[in-house]
Short mmCIF file of C-alpha atoms in Angstrom, two decimals:
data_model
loop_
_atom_site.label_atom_id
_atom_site.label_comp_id
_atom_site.label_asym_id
_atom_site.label_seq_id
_atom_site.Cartn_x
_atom_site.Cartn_y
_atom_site.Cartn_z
CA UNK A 1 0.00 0.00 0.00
CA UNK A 2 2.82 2.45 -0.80
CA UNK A 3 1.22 5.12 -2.59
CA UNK A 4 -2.75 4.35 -2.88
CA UNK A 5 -5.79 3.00 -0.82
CA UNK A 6 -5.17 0.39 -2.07
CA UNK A 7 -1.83 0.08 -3.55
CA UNK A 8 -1.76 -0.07 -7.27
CA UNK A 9 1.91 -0.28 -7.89
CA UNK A 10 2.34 -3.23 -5.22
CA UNK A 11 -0.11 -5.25 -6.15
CA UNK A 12 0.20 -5.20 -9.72
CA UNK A 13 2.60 -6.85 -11.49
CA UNK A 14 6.48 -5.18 -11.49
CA UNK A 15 6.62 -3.33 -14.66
CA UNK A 16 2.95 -2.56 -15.06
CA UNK A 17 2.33 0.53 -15.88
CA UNK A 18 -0.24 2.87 -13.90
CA UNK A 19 -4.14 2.77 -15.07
CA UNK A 20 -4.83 6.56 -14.75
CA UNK A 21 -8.83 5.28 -14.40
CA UNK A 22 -7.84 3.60 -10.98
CA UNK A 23 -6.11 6.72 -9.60
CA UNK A 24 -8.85 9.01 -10.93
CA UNK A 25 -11.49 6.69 -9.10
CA UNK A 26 -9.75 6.76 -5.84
CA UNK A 27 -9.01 10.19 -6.04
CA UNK A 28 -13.19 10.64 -6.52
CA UNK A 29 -14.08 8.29 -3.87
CA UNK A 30 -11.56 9.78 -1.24
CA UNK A 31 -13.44 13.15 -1.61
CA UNK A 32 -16.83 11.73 -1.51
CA UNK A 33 -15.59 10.04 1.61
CA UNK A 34 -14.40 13.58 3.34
CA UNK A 35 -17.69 15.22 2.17
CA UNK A 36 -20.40 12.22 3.99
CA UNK A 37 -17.75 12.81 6.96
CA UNK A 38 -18.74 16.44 7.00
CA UNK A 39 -22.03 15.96 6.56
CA UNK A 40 -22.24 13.80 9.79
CA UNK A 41 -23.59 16.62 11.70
CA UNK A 42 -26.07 18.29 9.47
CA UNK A 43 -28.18 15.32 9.14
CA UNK A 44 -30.81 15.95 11.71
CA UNK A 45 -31.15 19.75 9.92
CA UNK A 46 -31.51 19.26 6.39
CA UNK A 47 -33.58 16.14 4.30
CA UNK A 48 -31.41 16.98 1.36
CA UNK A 49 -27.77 16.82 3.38
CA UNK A 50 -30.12 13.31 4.94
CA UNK A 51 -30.33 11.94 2.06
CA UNK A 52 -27.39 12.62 -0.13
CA UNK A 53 -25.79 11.02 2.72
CA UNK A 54 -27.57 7.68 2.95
CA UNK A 55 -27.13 6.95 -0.79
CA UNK A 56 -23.26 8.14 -0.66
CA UNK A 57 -22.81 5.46 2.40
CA UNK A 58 -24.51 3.19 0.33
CA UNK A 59 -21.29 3.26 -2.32
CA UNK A 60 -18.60 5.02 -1.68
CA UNK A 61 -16.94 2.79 0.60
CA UNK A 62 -17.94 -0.38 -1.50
CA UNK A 63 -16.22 1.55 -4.08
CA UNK A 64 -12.80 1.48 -2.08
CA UNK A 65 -13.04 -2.09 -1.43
CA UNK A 66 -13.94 -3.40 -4.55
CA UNK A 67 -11.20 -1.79 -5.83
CA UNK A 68 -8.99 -2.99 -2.65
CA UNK A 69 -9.71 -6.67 -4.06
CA UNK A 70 -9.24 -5.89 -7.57
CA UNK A 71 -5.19 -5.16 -6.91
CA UNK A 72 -5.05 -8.14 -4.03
CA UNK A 73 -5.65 -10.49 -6.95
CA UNK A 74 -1.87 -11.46 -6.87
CA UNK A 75 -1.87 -11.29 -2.90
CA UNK A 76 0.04 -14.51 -1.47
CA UNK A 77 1.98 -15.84 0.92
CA UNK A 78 5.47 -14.39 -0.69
CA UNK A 79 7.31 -13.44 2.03
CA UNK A 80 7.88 -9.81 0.02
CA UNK A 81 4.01 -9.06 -0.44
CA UNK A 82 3.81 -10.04 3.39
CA UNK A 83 6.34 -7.30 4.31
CA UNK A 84 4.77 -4.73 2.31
CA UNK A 85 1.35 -6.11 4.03
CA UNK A 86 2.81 -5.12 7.72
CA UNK A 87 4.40 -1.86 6.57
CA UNK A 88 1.47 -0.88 4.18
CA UNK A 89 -1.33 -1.92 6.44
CA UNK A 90 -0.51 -3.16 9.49
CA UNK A 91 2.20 -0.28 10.45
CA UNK A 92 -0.19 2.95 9.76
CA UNK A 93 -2.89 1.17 11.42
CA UNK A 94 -0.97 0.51 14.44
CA UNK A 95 0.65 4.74 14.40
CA UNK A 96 -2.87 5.98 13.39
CA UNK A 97 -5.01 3.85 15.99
CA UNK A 98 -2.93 4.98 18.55
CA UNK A 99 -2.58 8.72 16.90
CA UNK A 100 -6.42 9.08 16.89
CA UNK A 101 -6.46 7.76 21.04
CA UNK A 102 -3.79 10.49 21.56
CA UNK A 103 -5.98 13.26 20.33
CA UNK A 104 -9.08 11.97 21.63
CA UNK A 105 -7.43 11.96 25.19
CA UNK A 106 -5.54 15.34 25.18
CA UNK A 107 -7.22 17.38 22.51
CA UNK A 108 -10.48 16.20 22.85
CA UNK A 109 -10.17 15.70 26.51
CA UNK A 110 -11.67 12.27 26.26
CA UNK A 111 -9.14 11.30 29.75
CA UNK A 112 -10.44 7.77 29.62
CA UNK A 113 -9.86 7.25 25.91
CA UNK A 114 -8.01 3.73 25.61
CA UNK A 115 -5.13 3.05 23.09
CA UNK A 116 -6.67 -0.51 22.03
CA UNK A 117 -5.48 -2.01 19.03
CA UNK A 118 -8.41 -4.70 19.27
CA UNK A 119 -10.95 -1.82 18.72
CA UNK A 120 -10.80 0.66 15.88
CA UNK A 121 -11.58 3.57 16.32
CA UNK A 122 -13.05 5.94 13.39
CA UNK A 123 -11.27 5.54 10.13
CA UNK A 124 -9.01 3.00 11.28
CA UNK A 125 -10.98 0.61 10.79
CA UNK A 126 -10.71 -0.76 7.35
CA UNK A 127 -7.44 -0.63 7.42
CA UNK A 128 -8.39 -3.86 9.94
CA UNK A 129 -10.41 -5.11 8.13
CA UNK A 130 -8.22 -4.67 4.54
CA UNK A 131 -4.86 -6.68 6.74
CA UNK A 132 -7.32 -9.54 7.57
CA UNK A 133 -8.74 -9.74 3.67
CA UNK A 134 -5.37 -9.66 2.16
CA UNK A 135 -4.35 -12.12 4.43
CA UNK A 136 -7.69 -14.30 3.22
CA UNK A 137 -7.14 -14.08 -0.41
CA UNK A 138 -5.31 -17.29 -1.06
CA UNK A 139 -8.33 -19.03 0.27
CA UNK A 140 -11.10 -16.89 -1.67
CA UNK A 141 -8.85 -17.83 -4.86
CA UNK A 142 -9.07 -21.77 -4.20
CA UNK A 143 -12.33 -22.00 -3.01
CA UNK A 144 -15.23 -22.36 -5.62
CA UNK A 145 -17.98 -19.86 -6.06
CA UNK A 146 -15.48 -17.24 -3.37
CA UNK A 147 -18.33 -14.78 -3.80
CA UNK A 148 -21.65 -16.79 -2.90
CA UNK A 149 -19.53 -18.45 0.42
CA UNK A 150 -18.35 -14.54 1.13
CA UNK A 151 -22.20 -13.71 1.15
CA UNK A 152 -23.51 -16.08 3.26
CA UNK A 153 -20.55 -15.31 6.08
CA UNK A 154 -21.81 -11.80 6.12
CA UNK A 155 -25.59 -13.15 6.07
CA UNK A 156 -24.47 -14.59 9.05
CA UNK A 157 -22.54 -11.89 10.76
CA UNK A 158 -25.87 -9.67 10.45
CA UNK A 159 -27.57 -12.28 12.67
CA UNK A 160 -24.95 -12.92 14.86
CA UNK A 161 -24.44 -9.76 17.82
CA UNK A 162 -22.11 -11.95 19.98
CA UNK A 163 -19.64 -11.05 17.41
CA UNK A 164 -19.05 -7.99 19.13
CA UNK A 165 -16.91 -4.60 18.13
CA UNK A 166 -13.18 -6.35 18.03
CA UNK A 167 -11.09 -5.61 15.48
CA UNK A 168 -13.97 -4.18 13.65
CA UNK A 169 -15.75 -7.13 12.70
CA UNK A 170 -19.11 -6.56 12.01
CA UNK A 171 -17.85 -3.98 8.97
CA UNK A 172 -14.97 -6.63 8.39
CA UNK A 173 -17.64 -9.82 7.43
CA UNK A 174 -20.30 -7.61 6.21
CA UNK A 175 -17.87 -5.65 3.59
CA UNK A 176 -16.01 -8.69 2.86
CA UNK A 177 -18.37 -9.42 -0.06
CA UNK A 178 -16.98 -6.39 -1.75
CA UNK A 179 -13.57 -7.28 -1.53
CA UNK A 180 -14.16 -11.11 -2.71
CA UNK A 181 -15.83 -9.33 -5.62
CA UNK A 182 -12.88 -7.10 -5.93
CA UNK A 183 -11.25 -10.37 -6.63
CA UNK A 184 -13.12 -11.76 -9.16
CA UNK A 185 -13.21 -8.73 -11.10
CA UNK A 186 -11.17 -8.57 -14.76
CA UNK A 187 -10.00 -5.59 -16.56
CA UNK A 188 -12.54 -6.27 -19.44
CA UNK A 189 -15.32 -5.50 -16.53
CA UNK A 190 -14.31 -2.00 -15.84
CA UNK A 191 -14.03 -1.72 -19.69
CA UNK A 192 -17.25 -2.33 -19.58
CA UNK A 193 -19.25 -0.24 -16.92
CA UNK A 194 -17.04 2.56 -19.08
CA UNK A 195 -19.13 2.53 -21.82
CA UNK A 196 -21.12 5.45 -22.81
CA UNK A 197 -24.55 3.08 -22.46
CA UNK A 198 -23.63 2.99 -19.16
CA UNK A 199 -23.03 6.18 -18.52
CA UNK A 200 -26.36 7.22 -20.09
CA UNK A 201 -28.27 4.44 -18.05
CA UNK A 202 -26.27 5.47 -14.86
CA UNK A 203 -28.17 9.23 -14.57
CA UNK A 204 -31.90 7.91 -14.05
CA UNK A 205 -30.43 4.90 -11.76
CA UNK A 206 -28.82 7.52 -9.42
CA UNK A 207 -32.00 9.56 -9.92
CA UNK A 208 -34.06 6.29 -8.68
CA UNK A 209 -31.49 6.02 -5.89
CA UNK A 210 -32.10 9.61 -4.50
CA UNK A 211 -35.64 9.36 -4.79
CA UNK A 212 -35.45 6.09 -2.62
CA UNK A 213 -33.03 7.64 -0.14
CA UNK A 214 -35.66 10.84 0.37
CA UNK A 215 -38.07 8.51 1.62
CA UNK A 216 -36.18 6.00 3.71
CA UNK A 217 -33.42 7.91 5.01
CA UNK A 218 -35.39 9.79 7.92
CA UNK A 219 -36.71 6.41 8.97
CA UNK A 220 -33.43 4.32 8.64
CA UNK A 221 -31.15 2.92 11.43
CA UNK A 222 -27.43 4.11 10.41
CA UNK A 223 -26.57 0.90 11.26
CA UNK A 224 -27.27 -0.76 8.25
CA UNK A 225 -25.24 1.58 5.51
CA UNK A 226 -22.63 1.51 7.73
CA UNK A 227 -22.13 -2.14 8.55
CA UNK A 228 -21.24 -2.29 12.06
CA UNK A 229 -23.97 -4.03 13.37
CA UNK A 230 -26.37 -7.01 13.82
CA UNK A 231 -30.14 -6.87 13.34
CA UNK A 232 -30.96 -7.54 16.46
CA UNK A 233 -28.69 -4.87 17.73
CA UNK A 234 -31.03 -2.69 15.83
CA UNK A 235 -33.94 -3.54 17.14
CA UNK A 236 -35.03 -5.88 13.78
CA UNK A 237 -35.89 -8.92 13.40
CA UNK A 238 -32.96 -11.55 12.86
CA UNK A 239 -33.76 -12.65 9.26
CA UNK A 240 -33.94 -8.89 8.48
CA UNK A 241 -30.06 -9.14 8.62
CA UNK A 242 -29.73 -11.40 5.81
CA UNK A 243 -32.26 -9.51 3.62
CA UNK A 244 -30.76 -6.41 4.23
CA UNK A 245 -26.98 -7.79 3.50
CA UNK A 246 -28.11 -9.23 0.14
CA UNK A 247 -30.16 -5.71 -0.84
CA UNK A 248 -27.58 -3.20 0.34
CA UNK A 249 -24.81 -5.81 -1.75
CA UNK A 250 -26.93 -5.69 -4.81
CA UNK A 251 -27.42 -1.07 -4.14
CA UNK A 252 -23.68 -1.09 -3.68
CA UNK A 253 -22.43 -3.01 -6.34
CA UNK A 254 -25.59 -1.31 -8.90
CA UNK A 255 -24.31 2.48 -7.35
CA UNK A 256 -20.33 1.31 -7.80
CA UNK A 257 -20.89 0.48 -11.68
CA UNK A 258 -22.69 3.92 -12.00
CA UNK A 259 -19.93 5.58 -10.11
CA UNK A 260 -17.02 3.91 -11.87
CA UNK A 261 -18.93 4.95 -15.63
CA UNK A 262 -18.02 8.69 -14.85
CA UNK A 263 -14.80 8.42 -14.09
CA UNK A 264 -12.35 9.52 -16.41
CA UNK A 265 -10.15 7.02 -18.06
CA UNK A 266 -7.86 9.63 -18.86
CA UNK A 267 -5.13 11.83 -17.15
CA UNK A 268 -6.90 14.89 -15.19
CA UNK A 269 -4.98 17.55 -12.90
CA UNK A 270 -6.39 15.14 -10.12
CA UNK A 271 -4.62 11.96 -11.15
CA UNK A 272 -1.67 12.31 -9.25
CA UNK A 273 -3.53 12.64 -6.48
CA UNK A 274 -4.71 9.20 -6.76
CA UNK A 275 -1.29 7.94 -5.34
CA UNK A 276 -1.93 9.92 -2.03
CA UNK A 277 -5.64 8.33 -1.10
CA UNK A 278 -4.51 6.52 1.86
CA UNK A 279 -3.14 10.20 3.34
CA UNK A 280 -6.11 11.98 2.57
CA UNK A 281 -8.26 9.02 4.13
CA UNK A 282 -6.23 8.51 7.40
CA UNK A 283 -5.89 12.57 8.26
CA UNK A 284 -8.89 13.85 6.95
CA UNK A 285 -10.18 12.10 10.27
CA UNK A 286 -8.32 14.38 12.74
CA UNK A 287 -9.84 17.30 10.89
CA UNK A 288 -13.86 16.33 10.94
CA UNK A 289 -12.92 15.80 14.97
CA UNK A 290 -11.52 19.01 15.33
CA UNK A 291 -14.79 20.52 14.01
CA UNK A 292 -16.52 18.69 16.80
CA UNK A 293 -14.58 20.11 20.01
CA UNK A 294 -14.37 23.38 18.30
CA UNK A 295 -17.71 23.13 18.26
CA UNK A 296 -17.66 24.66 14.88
CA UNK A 297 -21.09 22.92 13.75
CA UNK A 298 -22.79 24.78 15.76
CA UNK A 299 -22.75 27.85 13.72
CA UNK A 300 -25.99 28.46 12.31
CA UNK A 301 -24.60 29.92 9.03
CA UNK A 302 -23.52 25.99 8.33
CA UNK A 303 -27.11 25.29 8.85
CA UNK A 304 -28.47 27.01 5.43
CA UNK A 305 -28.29 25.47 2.28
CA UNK A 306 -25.05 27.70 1.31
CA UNK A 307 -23.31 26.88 4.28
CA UNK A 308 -23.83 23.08 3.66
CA UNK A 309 -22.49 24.03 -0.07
CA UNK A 310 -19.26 25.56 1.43
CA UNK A 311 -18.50 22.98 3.80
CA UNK A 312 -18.93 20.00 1.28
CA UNK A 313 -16.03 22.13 -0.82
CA UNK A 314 -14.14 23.18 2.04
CA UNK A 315 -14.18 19.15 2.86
CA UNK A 316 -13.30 18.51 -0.61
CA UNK A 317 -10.37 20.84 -0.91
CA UNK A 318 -8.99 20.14 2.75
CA UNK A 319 -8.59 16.28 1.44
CA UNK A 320 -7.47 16.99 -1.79
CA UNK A 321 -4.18 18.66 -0.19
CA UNK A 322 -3.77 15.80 2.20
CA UNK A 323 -3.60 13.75 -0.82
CA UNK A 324 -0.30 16.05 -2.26
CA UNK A 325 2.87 15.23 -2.80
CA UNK A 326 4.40 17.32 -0.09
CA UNK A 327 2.07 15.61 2.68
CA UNK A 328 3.33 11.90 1.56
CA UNK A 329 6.86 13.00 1.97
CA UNK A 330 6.56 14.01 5.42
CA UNK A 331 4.19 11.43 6.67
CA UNK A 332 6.17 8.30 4.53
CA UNK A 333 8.03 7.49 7.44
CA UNK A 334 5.05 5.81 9.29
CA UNK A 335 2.36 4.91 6.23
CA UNK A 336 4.74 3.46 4.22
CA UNK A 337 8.52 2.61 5.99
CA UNK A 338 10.84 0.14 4.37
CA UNK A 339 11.44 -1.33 7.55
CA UNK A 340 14.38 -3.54 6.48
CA UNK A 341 15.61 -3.96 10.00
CA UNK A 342 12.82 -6.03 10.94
CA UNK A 343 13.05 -8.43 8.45
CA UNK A 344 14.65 -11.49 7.13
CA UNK A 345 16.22 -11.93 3.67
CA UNK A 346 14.67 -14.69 2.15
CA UNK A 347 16.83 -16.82 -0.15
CA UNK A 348 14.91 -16.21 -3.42
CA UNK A 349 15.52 -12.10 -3.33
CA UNK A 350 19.27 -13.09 -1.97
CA UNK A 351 19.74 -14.94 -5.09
CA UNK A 352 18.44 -12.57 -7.63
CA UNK A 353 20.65 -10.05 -5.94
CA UNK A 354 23.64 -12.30 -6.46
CA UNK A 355 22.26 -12.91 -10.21
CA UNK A 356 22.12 -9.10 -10.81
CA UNK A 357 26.01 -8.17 -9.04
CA UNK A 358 27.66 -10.98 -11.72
CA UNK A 359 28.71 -10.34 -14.88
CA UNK A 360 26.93 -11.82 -18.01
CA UNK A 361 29.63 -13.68 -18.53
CA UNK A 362 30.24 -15.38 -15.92
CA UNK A 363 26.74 -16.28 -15.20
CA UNK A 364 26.87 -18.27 -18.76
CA UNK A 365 29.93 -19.78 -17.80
CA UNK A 366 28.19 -21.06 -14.73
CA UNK A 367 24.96 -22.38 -17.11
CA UNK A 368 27.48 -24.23 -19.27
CA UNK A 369 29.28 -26.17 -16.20
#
């Protein structure tokens, strides 16, 4: 995860070369992610901000994880891809968990705010949740029909409160869907959802979405866009879970495609930025908290329709410069470290080093003995 949420350049290949489309998308879905964060607070005060909301929980962070499994795909057990798993995934987790508990107890003056790796807190959880499915994806690769098994686990996590809040598992079963999906996915599929029918089709399904959201999104337990809970922890009945797991799936994946068909497949001024998602994601966080214990909400101009208008692009703009250059060379150090004091050489990379220091020449004159 050098560079992206999730990492392109890690997971692909060595040698392939960048899809601007992928970079573009995350770039997109970052912002949308920073915007529903500032809307948070404005729900109970505006039907439009209410809605907007629902349907943008419904996607955007489907979006992320479907295109989280799409560059696992080559995810194994090499013991480089599990380095770049700990200091990718597991490292800024671990500094940002414990970041987030820092400011909660000092700044926020939240004095029995626990550092506890065991419960994310905020943002930090999918970054959980993406170690764990990584770690998964040889078996979703051997397994047969990986996304009908991946459906009925989080069936079964909706029914199932004794799971409890631990490493974030709720979100971790009941997103896991997308990120088996993620995994089946081809490059001929986002070929396709890129095709101007698509795109055409994509305006009166997102219409249809916002007219749905309107009427359910006053009425509608949080819960269930965000994932982080049973039925019966919402007051439902159990086999509500299941329903619910299949129809949000089938909203997600429909809301994804129409997402993905406006995306540029070209180089924008925003491409770039694409390689600095995971920044934007993990500090955009400390921001939309700040806003709380500044009380800053409270502001009745932020209350009226333009004040809603300026917030969503003062969100928009704050995490498009957390996404810059500049920002990932400070912050490297702890998102992405090479770490090469904690781990072994395996033999493989020790040979190829040894191949790469001999001359030609003598490497034939090896081959020939």
């Amino acid at each position: 995860m050098t560079d992206t949420l999730p990492s392109q350049d890690r997971a692909a290949p060595s040698g392939a070369r960048r899809d601007p489309f992928f970079d573009n998308a995350k770039y997109l879905a970052i912002v949308l992610v920073a915007m529903g964060h500032a809307w948070d607070p404005l729900n109970d005060d505006s039907r439009v901000i209410d809605t907007l909301y629902t349907v943008l929980y419904v996607f955007h962070m489907p979006a992320f994880i479907i295109v989280s499994g799409y560059f696992s795909r080559s995810f194994d057990m090499r013991p480089d891809r599990l380095r770049r798993l700990v200091t990718g995934v597991a490292v800024p987790y671990v500094v940002f968990e414990t970041a987030y508990a820092l400011f909660q107890r000092y700044v926020a003056g939240y004095e029995g705010h626990e550092i506890s790796l065991m419960s994310p807190w905020y943002l930090t959880w999918f970054l959980c949740a993406l170690f764990v499915w990584r770690l998964t994806t040889p078996l979703w690769k051997t397994i047969r029909q990986p996304l009908a098994v991946s459906l009925v686990v989080a069936m079964l996590a909706s029914v199932s409160p004794s799971i409890g809040y631990d490493l974030g598992m709720q979100r971790l079963l009941q997103f896991l869907p997308c990120f088996v999906l993620g995994l089946c996915l081809r490059p001929e599929h986002f070929t396709m959802v890129r095709r101007r029918a698509v795109r055409v089709l994509s305006v009166p399904v997102f219409a249809a979405a916002l007219l749905v959201g309107w009427f359910v999104s006053p009425n509608m337990d949080v819960g269930w866009i965000y994932r982080n809970s049973a039925a019966q922890d919402m007051g439902a009945p159990w086999w509500i879970g299941p329903v619910m797991v299949l129809a949000l799936f089938g909203c997600s994946v429909l809301l994804t495609a129409c997402f993905f068909a406006w995306v540029p497949g070209r180089h924008t001024w925003f491409t770039a930025l694409g390689a600095g998602t995971l920044y934007g994601y993990l500090l955009h966080g400390f921001l939309i908290k700040a806003g709380y214990i500044g009380d800053w909400y409270s502001h009745p101009a932020l209350h009226r329709p333009l004040g809603e208008i300026a917030l969503t692009v003062l969100a928009a703009v704050a995490v498009t410069l957390m996404c810059t250059a500049p920002v990932r060379r400070v912050l490297r150090c702890v998102t992405e470290p090479r770490m090469k004091w904690a781990f072994r050489r395996d033999a493989a990379e020790l040979a190829r080093e040894r191949a790469e220091r001999e001359p030609s020449g003598e490497r034939r004159e090896k081959v020939s003995a």
